[in-house]
GROMACS .gro file of C-alpha atoms in nm:
model
  340
    1MET     CA    1   8.966  11.268  11.921
    2HIS     CA    2   8.794  11.500  11.674
    3SER     CA    3   9.011  11.713  11.450
    4PRO     CA    4   8.965  12.086  11.516
    5LEU     CA    5   8.966  12.136  11.139
    6LEU     CA    6   8.648  11.934  11.091
    7ALA     CA    7   8.292  12.017  11.189
    8ASP     CA    8   8.100  11.777  11.409
    9ALA     CA    9   7.924  11.488  11.239
   10PRO     CA   10   7.578  11.579  11.111
   11ALA     CA   11   7.289  11.474  11.330
   12VAL     CA   12   7.130  11.136  11.266
   13ARG     CA   13   6.763  11.227  11.277
   14GLU     CA   14   6.442  11.215  11.080
   15PRO     CA   15   6.516  11.467  10.802
   16GLN     CA   16   6.286  11.766  10.791
   17HIS     CA   17   6.237  11.744  10.416
   18ALA     CA   18   6.020  11.998  10.236
   19PRO     CA   19   5.829  11.997   9.906
   20VAL     CA   20   6.075  12.027   9.616
   21ALA     CA   21   5.860  11.929   9.317
   22HIS     CA   22   5.496  11.902   9.220
   23VAL     CA   23   5.350  11.639   8.991
   24MET     CA   24   5.121  11.839   8.766
   25ARG     CA   25   4.837  11.678   8.571
   26GLY     CA   26   4.601  11.898   8.374
   27GLY     CA   27   4.700  12.206   8.573
   28VAL     CA   28   4.630  12.044   8.911
   29ILE     CA   29   4.888  11.925   9.163
   30GLU     CA   30   4.842  11.548   9.168
   31GLY     CA   31   5.141  11.461   9.383
   32VAL     CA   32   5.424  11.617   9.581
   33HIS     CA   33   5.786  11.504   9.602
   34TYR     CA   34   5.960  11.600   9.925
   35GLY     CA   35   6.335  11.636   9.964
   36SER     CA   36   6.620  11.872  10.038
   37VAL     CA   37   6.830  12.095   9.813
   38VAL     CA   38   7.140  12.305   9.874
   39VAL     CA   39   7.297  12.554   9.633
   40LEU     CA   40   7.643  12.694   9.714
   41ASP     CA   41   7.788  13.011   9.567
   42SER     CA   42   8.144  13.030   9.438
   43GLY     CA   43   8.270  13.124   9.784
   44GLY     CA   44   8.112  12.823   9.951
   45GLY     CA   45   7.823  13.014  10.107
   46VAL     CA   46   7.470  12.872  10.108
   47ARG     CA   47   7.284  13.061   9.837
   48LEU     CA   48   6.973  12.845   9.869
   49GLY     CA   49   6.870  12.580  10.118
   50ILE     CA   50   6.544  12.390  10.111
   51GLY     CA   51   6.450  12.119  10.356
   52ASP     CA   52   6.712  11.972  10.587
   53ILE     CA   53   7.056  12.019  10.435
   54GLU     CA   54   7.240  11.949  10.762
   55ALA     CA   55   7.091  11.612  10.860
   56ALA     CA   56   7.294  11.296  10.803
   57CYS     CA   57   7.218  11.124  10.475
   58TYR     CA   58   7.373  10.854  10.261
   59PRO     CA   59   7.512  10.996   9.933
   60ARG     CA   60   7.519  10.649   9.777
   61SER     CA   61   7.704  10.659   9.442
   62ALA     CA   62   7.718  11.039   9.445
   63LEU     CA   63   8.016  10.990   9.678
   64LYS     CA   64   8.219  10.798   9.417
   65PRO     CA   65   8.425  11.100   9.301
   66VAL     CA   66   8.543  11.140   9.661
   67GLN     CA   67   8.632  10.771   9.677
   68ALA     CA   68   8.823  10.812   9.351
   69VAL     CA   69   9.018  11.110   9.489
   70ALA     CA   70   9.126  10.899   9.786
   71MET     CA   71   9.245  10.618   9.559
   72VAL     CA   72   9.435  10.848   9.322
   73ARG     CA   73   9.607  11.013   9.618
   74ALA     CA   74   9.718  10.668   9.732
   75GLY     CA   75   9.871  10.585   9.395
   76LEU     CA   76   9.595  10.447   9.172
   77PRO     CA   77   9.755  10.486   8.826
   78LEU     CA   78   9.438  10.536   8.624
   79ASP     CA   79   9.340  10.837   8.415
   80GLY     CA   80   9.083  10.932   8.156
   81VAL     CA   81   8.838  10.662   8.051
   82LEU     CA   82   8.938  10.410   8.317
   83LEU     CA   83   8.942  10.663   8.599
   84SER     CA   84   8.592  10.775   8.502
   85LEU     CA   85   8.483  10.412   8.506
   86ALA     CA   86   8.639  10.376   8.854
   87MET     CA   87   8.378  10.624   8.984
   88GLY     CA   88   8.099  10.489   8.769
   89SER     CA   89   7.750  10.356   8.820
   90HIS     CA   90   7.765  10.217   8.471
   91SER     CA   91   7.492  10.080   8.247
   92GLY     CA   92   7.665   9.750   8.173
   93GLU     CA   93   7.740   9.832   7.810
   94GLU     CA   94   8.021   9.643   7.643
   95HIS     CA   95   8.270   9.928   7.679
   96HIS     CA   96   8.202   9.932   8.054
   97LEU     CA   97   8.265   9.560   8.080
   98ALA     CA   98   8.578   9.583   7.863
   99GLY     CA   99   8.713   9.868   8.076
  100THR     CA  100   8.654   9.676   8.398
  101ARG     CA  101   8.829   9.371   8.251
  102LEU     CA  102   9.123   9.591   8.155
  103ILE     CA  103   9.159   9.727   8.509
  104LEU     CA  104   9.152   9.371   8.642
  105ASP     CA  105   9.410   9.266   8.381
  106LEU     CA  106   9.638   9.551   8.487
  107ALA     CA  107   9.613   9.420   8.842
  108GLY     CA  108   9.673   9.060   8.735
  109LEU     CA  109   9.331   8.967   8.872
  110ALA     CA  110   9.005   8.820   8.743
  111GLU     CA  111   8.632   8.873   8.780
  112ASP     CA  112   8.621   8.614   9.058
  113ASP     CA  113   8.836   8.847   9.271
  114LEU     CA  114   8.559   9.108   9.276
  115ARG     CA  115   8.345   9.115   9.590
  116ASN     CA  116   8.058   9.330   9.462
  117VAL     CA  117   7.712   9.173   9.442
  118PRO     CA  118   7.636   8.987   9.116
  119ASP     CA  119   7.366   9.164   8.917
  120LEU     CA  120   7.224   9.217   8.572
  121PRO     CA  121   7.322   9.529   8.371
  122TYR     CA  122   7.161   9.849   8.496
  123ALA     CA  123   7.033   9.994   8.166
  124PRO     CA  124   6.697   9.837   8.071
  125ALA     CA  125   6.782   9.780   7.704
  126VAL     CA  126   7.120   9.631   7.787
  127ARG     CA  127   6.965   9.416   8.059
  128ASP     CA  128   6.695   9.286   7.825
  129ALA     CA  129   6.954   9.191   7.562
  130TRP     CA  130   7.165   9.023   7.830
  131VAL     CA  131   6.869   8.811   7.944
  132ARG     CA  132   6.773   8.720   7.587
  133GLU     CA  133   7.124   8.583   7.545
  134GLY     CA  134   7.064   8.358   7.845
  135ARG     CA  135   7.316   8.533   8.067
  136GLY     CA  136   7.262   8.557   8.442
  137PRO     CA  137   7.377   8.802   8.708
  138SER     CA  138   7.751   8.864   8.723
  139ARG     CA  139   7.991   9.075   8.924
  140LEU     CA  140   8.124   9.230   8.604
  141ALA     CA  141   7.779   9.348   8.492
  142GLN     CA  142   7.691   9.503   8.827
  143ASN     CA  143   7.700   9.881   8.793
  144CYS     CA  144   7.980   9.937   9.049
  145SER     CA  145   8.224   9.683   8.902
  146GLY     CA  146   8.463   9.952   8.772
  147LYS     CA  147   8.499  10.098   9.121
  148HIS     CA  148   8.558   9.755   9.272
  149ALA     CA  149   8.818   9.667   9.008
  150ALA     CA  150   8.999   9.995   9.083
  151MET     CA  151   8.989   9.922   9.455
  152LEU     CA  152   9.144   9.580   9.397
  153TYR     CA  153   9.409   9.728   9.167
  154LEU     CA  154   9.514   9.978   9.434
  155CYS     CA  155   9.520   9.705   9.698
  156LYS     CA  156   9.741   9.490   9.477
  157LEU     CA  157   9.983   9.778   9.419
  158SER     CA  158   9.986   9.870   9.788
  159GLY     CA  159  10.034   9.518   9.920
  160TRP     CA  160   9.702   9.531  10.106
  161PRO     CA  161   9.481   9.222  10.155
  162LEU     CA  162   9.252   9.154   9.860
  163GLU     CA  163   8.990   8.928  10.014
  164THR     CA  164   8.887   9.182  10.279
  165TYR     CA  165   8.905   9.503  10.074
  166LEU     CA  166   8.541   9.585  10.157
  167ASP     CA  167   8.584   9.566  10.534
  168ALA     CA  168   8.541   9.904  10.701
  169ASP     CA  169   8.869   9.863  10.890
  170HIS     CA  170   9.070   9.771  10.579
  171PRO     CA  171   9.351  10.022  10.502
  172LEU     CA  172   9.177  10.115  10.175
  173GLN     CA  173   8.846  10.194  10.341
  174ARG     CA  174   9.007  10.382  10.631
  175MET     CA  175   9.188  10.596  10.376
  176ILE     CA  176   8.862  10.662  10.188
  177ALA     CA  177   8.688  10.758  10.513
  178GLU     CA  178   8.962  11.014  10.583
  179ALA     CA  179   8.915  11.167  10.237
  180VAL     CA  180   8.537  11.180  10.288
  181GLU     CA  181   8.583  11.375  10.609
  182GLU     CA  182   8.846  11.606  10.464
  183LEU     CA  183   8.654  11.698  10.150
  184THR     CA  184   8.311  11.729  10.314
  185GLY     CA  185   8.466  11.922  10.603
  186GLN     CA  186   8.286  11.719  10.867
  187HIS     CA  187   8.311  11.398  11.061
  188VAL     CA  188   8.123  11.097  10.928
  189ALA     CA  189   7.796  11.041  11.113
  190ASN     CA  190   7.759  10.668  11.047
  191VAL     CA  191   7.906  10.386  10.842
  192THR     CA  192   7.699  10.112  10.683
  193VAL     CA  193   7.713   9.899  10.366
  194ASP     CA  194   7.615  10.025  10.020
  195GLY     CA  195   7.416   9.816   9.775
  196CYS     CA  196   7.732   9.691   9.603
  197GLY     CA  197   7.889   9.582   9.931
  198SER     CA  198   8.138   9.864   9.994
  199PRO     CA  199   8.134  10.083  10.306
  200LEU     CA  200   7.897  10.379  10.286
  201PHE     CA  201   7.951  10.698  10.486
  202ALA     CA  202   7.675  10.926  10.613
  203VAL     CA  203   7.740  11.299  10.569
  204SER     CA  204   7.515  11.600  10.527
  205LEU     CA  205   7.385  11.720  10.192
  206HIS     CA  206   7.571  12.046  10.260
  207GLY     CA  207   7.895  11.851  10.313
  208LEU     CA  208   7.840  11.655   9.991
  209ALA     CA  209   7.805  11.977   9.791
  210ARG     CA  210   8.116  12.118   9.959
  211ALA     CA  211   8.315  11.808   9.859
  212ALA     CA  212   8.204  11.838   9.497
  213ALA     CA  213   8.304  12.205   9.491
  214ARG     CA  214   8.651  12.124   9.627
  215ILE     CA  215   8.704  11.859   9.360
  216ALA     CA  216   8.574  12.082   9.081
  217THR     CA  217   8.799  12.377   9.176
  218ALA     CA  218   9.121  12.190   9.250
  219GLY     CA  219   9.433  12.301   9.070
  220PRO     CA  220   9.650  12.106   8.826
  221ASP     CA  221   9.872  11.828   8.957
  222THR     CA  222   9.620  11.728   9.224
  223ALA     CA  223   9.425  11.406   9.258
  224GLU     CA  224   9.106  11.610   9.263
  225HIS     CA  225   9.188  11.766   8.926
  226ARG     CA  226   9.259  11.425   8.771
  227VAL     CA  227   8.927  11.294   8.896
  228ALA     CA  228   8.731  11.598   8.781
  229ASP     CA  229   8.897  11.595   8.440
  230ALA     CA  230   8.826  11.224   8.386
  231LEU     CA  231   8.459  11.262   8.478
  232ARG     CA  232   8.404  11.575   8.270
  233VAL     CA  233   8.574  11.440   7.956
  234HIS     CA  234   8.432  11.085   7.976
  235PRO     CA  235   8.092  11.119   8.146
  236GLU     CA  236   7.940  10.815   7.971
  237MET     CA  237   8.199  10.585   8.130
  238ALA     CA  238   8.068  10.682   8.474
  239SER     CA  239   7.707  10.629   8.370
  240GLY     CA  240   7.599  10.522   8.024
  241THR     CA  241   7.473  10.617   7.681
  242GLY     CA  242   7.177  10.854   7.708
  243ARG     CA  243   7.183  10.865   8.090
  244ASP     CA  244   7.073  11.201   8.230
  245THR     CA  245   7.385  11.277   8.434
  246ALA     CA  246   7.616  11.216   8.137
  247GLU     CA  247   7.392  11.429   7.915
  248LEU     CA  248   7.391  11.704   8.178
  249MET     CA  249   7.771  11.718   8.180
  250ARG     CA  250   7.772  11.735   7.801
  251ALA     CA  251   7.520  12.019   7.807
  252VAL     CA  252   7.683  12.241   8.073
  253PRO     CA  253   8.048  12.328   8.001
  254GLY     CA  254   8.282  12.234   8.284
  255LEU     CA  255   8.015  12.070   8.497
  256LEU     CA  256   8.111  11.780   8.724
  257ALA     CA  257   7.811  11.570   8.825
  258LYS     CA  258   7.732  11.234   8.983
  259ASP     CA  259   7.404  11.073   9.074
  260GLY     CA  260   7.328  10.809   9.335
  261PHE     CA  261   7.047  10.571   9.418
  262GLU     CA  262   6.758  10.692   9.633
  263GLY     CA  263   6.730  11.026   9.457
  264VAL     CA  264   7.071  11.179   9.527
  265GLN     CA  265   7.254  11.413   9.290
  266VAL     CA  266   7.560  11.634   9.328
  267ALA     CA  267   7.708  11.875   9.074
  268ALA     CA  268   7.972  12.148   9.074
  269LEU     CA  269   8.114  12.407   8.836
  270PRO     CA  270   8.481  12.503   8.793
  271ASP     CA  271   8.434  12.827   8.989
  272GLY     CA  272   8.306  12.643   9.298
  273ARG     CA  273   7.932  12.685   9.258
  274ALA     CA  274   7.773  12.356   9.358
  275ILE     CA  275   7.440  12.188   9.425
  276ALA     CA  276   7.327  11.875   9.602
  277VAL     CA  277   6.982  11.718   9.588
  278LYS     CA  278   6.810  11.444   9.788
  279ILE     CA  279   6.461  11.332   9.687
  280ALA     CA  280   6.297  11.180   9.995
  281ASP     CA  281   6.114  10.902   9.809
  282GLY     CA  282   6.413  10.825   9.585
  283ALA     CA  283   6.228  10.907   9.262
  284ASP     CA  284   6.449  10.977   8.962
  285ARG     CA  285   6.167  11.163   8.786
  286ALA     CA  286   6.193  11.434   9.051
  287ARG     CA  287   6.572  11.419   9.085
  288THR     CA  288   6.637  11.523   8.725
  289ALA     CA  289   6.396  11.818   8.723
  290VAL     CA  290   6.503  11.944   9.066
  291THR     CA  291   6.871  11.913   8.975
  292ALA     CA  292   6.820  12.127   8.665
  293ALA     CA  293   6.628  12.387   8.864
  294ALA     CA  294   6.897  12.396   9.133
  295LEU     CA  295   7.167  12.449   8.870
  296ALA     CA  296   6.965  12.737   8.727
  297CYS     CA  297   6.950  12.886   9.078
  298ALA     CA  298   7.329  12.852   9.087
  299GLY     CA  299   7.349  13.068   8.774
  300VAL     CA  300   7.365  12.813   8.493
  301ASP     CA  301   7.198  12.943   8.177
  302PRO     CA  302   6.846  12.791   8.182
  303ARG     CA  303   6.868  12.739   7.806
  304LEU     CA  304   7.139  12.479   7.865
  305LEU     CA  305   6.904  12.297   8.103
  306ALA     CA  306   6.595  12.293   7.883
  307GLY     CA  307   6.627  11.922   7.810
  308PHE     CA  308   6.630  11.819   8.176
  309ALA     CA  309   6.278  11.894   8.290
  310GLY     CA  310   6.211  11.524   8.340
  311GLU     CA  311   5.972  11.291   8.166
  312PRO     CA  312   5.624  11.433   8.100
  313VAL     CA  313   5.320  11.317   8.291
  314THR     CA  314   5.106  11.134   8.036
  315GLY     CA  315   4.739  11.058   7.994
  316GLY     CA  316   4.596  10.852   7.709
  317GLY     CA  317   4.945  10.824   7.565
  318ARG     CA  318   5.003  11.199   7.536
  319PRO     CA  319   5.162  11.460   7.765
  320VAL     CA  320   4.912  11.617   8.004
  321GLY     CA  321   5.144  11.748   8.273
  322SER     CA  322   5.496  11.769   8.409
  323ILE     CA  323   5.719  11.753   8.714
  324ARG     CA  324   5.742  12.114   8.829
  325PRO     CA  325   6.005  12.224   9.083
  326VAL     CA  326   5.866  12.440   9.364
  327SER     CA  327   5.869  12.817   9.323
  328ALA     CA  328   6.178  12.865   9.542
  329LEU     CA  329   6.373  12.679   9.270
  330ASN     CA  330   6.255  12.906   8.992
  331PRO     CA  331   6.514  13.177   8.916
  332PRO     CA  332   6.557  13.467   8.898
  333GLY     CA  333   6.331  13.524   9.197
  334ALA     CA  334   6.483  13.262   9.428
  335PRO     CA  335   6.554  13.415   9.770
  336ALA     CA  336   6.905  13.418   9.911
  337THR     CA  337   6.827  13.147  10.164
  338VAL     CA  338   6.506  12.948  10.209
  339THR     CA  339   6.506  12.701  10.494
  340VAL     CA  340   6.175  12.523  10.548
   0.00000   0.00000   0.00000
């Protein structure tokens, strides 16, 4: 039976994405990135909507702060650096690996207890060094290993089965699903498996932004506040050195942000303003530029976002163009609501 406090699950349909960014070369539009964008004001109202913000979508790793809230509520005793790592899509740097080992040590477990998919480190430079050293894929190096170690730690403390912690009907995953629905304010539309092997819940882009806003605005002595504080203070542990989402949190005071594969980004400010972005083709080059433009529409000082326009379009080894967000994402003239 559906809870009367939750909205119906978003529709599973072909999303009606709209243009969100143009690939400019020499003053001519060479390509178009489609997607959807939602900007919420501090009261939770939709200040700007482009594309299909109500269709079901997979947030991928952008949902990790919500997963972390669920685990902290259930008694996960991590804070600061290790809690940030528990919601990370890390680069595989040594401090990420050391932090994951520490969480496993606290649980009395080992790398072999992890059930995420073995992989090489995510960051290209770290991955190249790893390969030069003759090292192969490992569960520890995979970018979600911190989250999986935290899941195992909570299971160990709670007396829950370890071997099946990724099953959708495991007590851990049922608890996470409840937190997803509570914080997004809607029922989950579908459950599948994420790239790392953990359950993945389909919600709307609007719901994802609402969840981020609720975490960012939560008061002291709440699980949400602990999660937000850990991510804001230690953004590199949830991503990596030089990664755009970590740099964005360093640039914008108080910002909470998390990216996810396939062009997803969510971000929220302490007063409840929030944005969520989905790039239809999954391209990071558009995600970064559109995220910055959406934050400007939310009222963030554009000067703080100047370094997040995305990589230039090059020709002959020199810049000849850029990724330009569509005009609806260019403040101050953005209309109150644009639904295409």
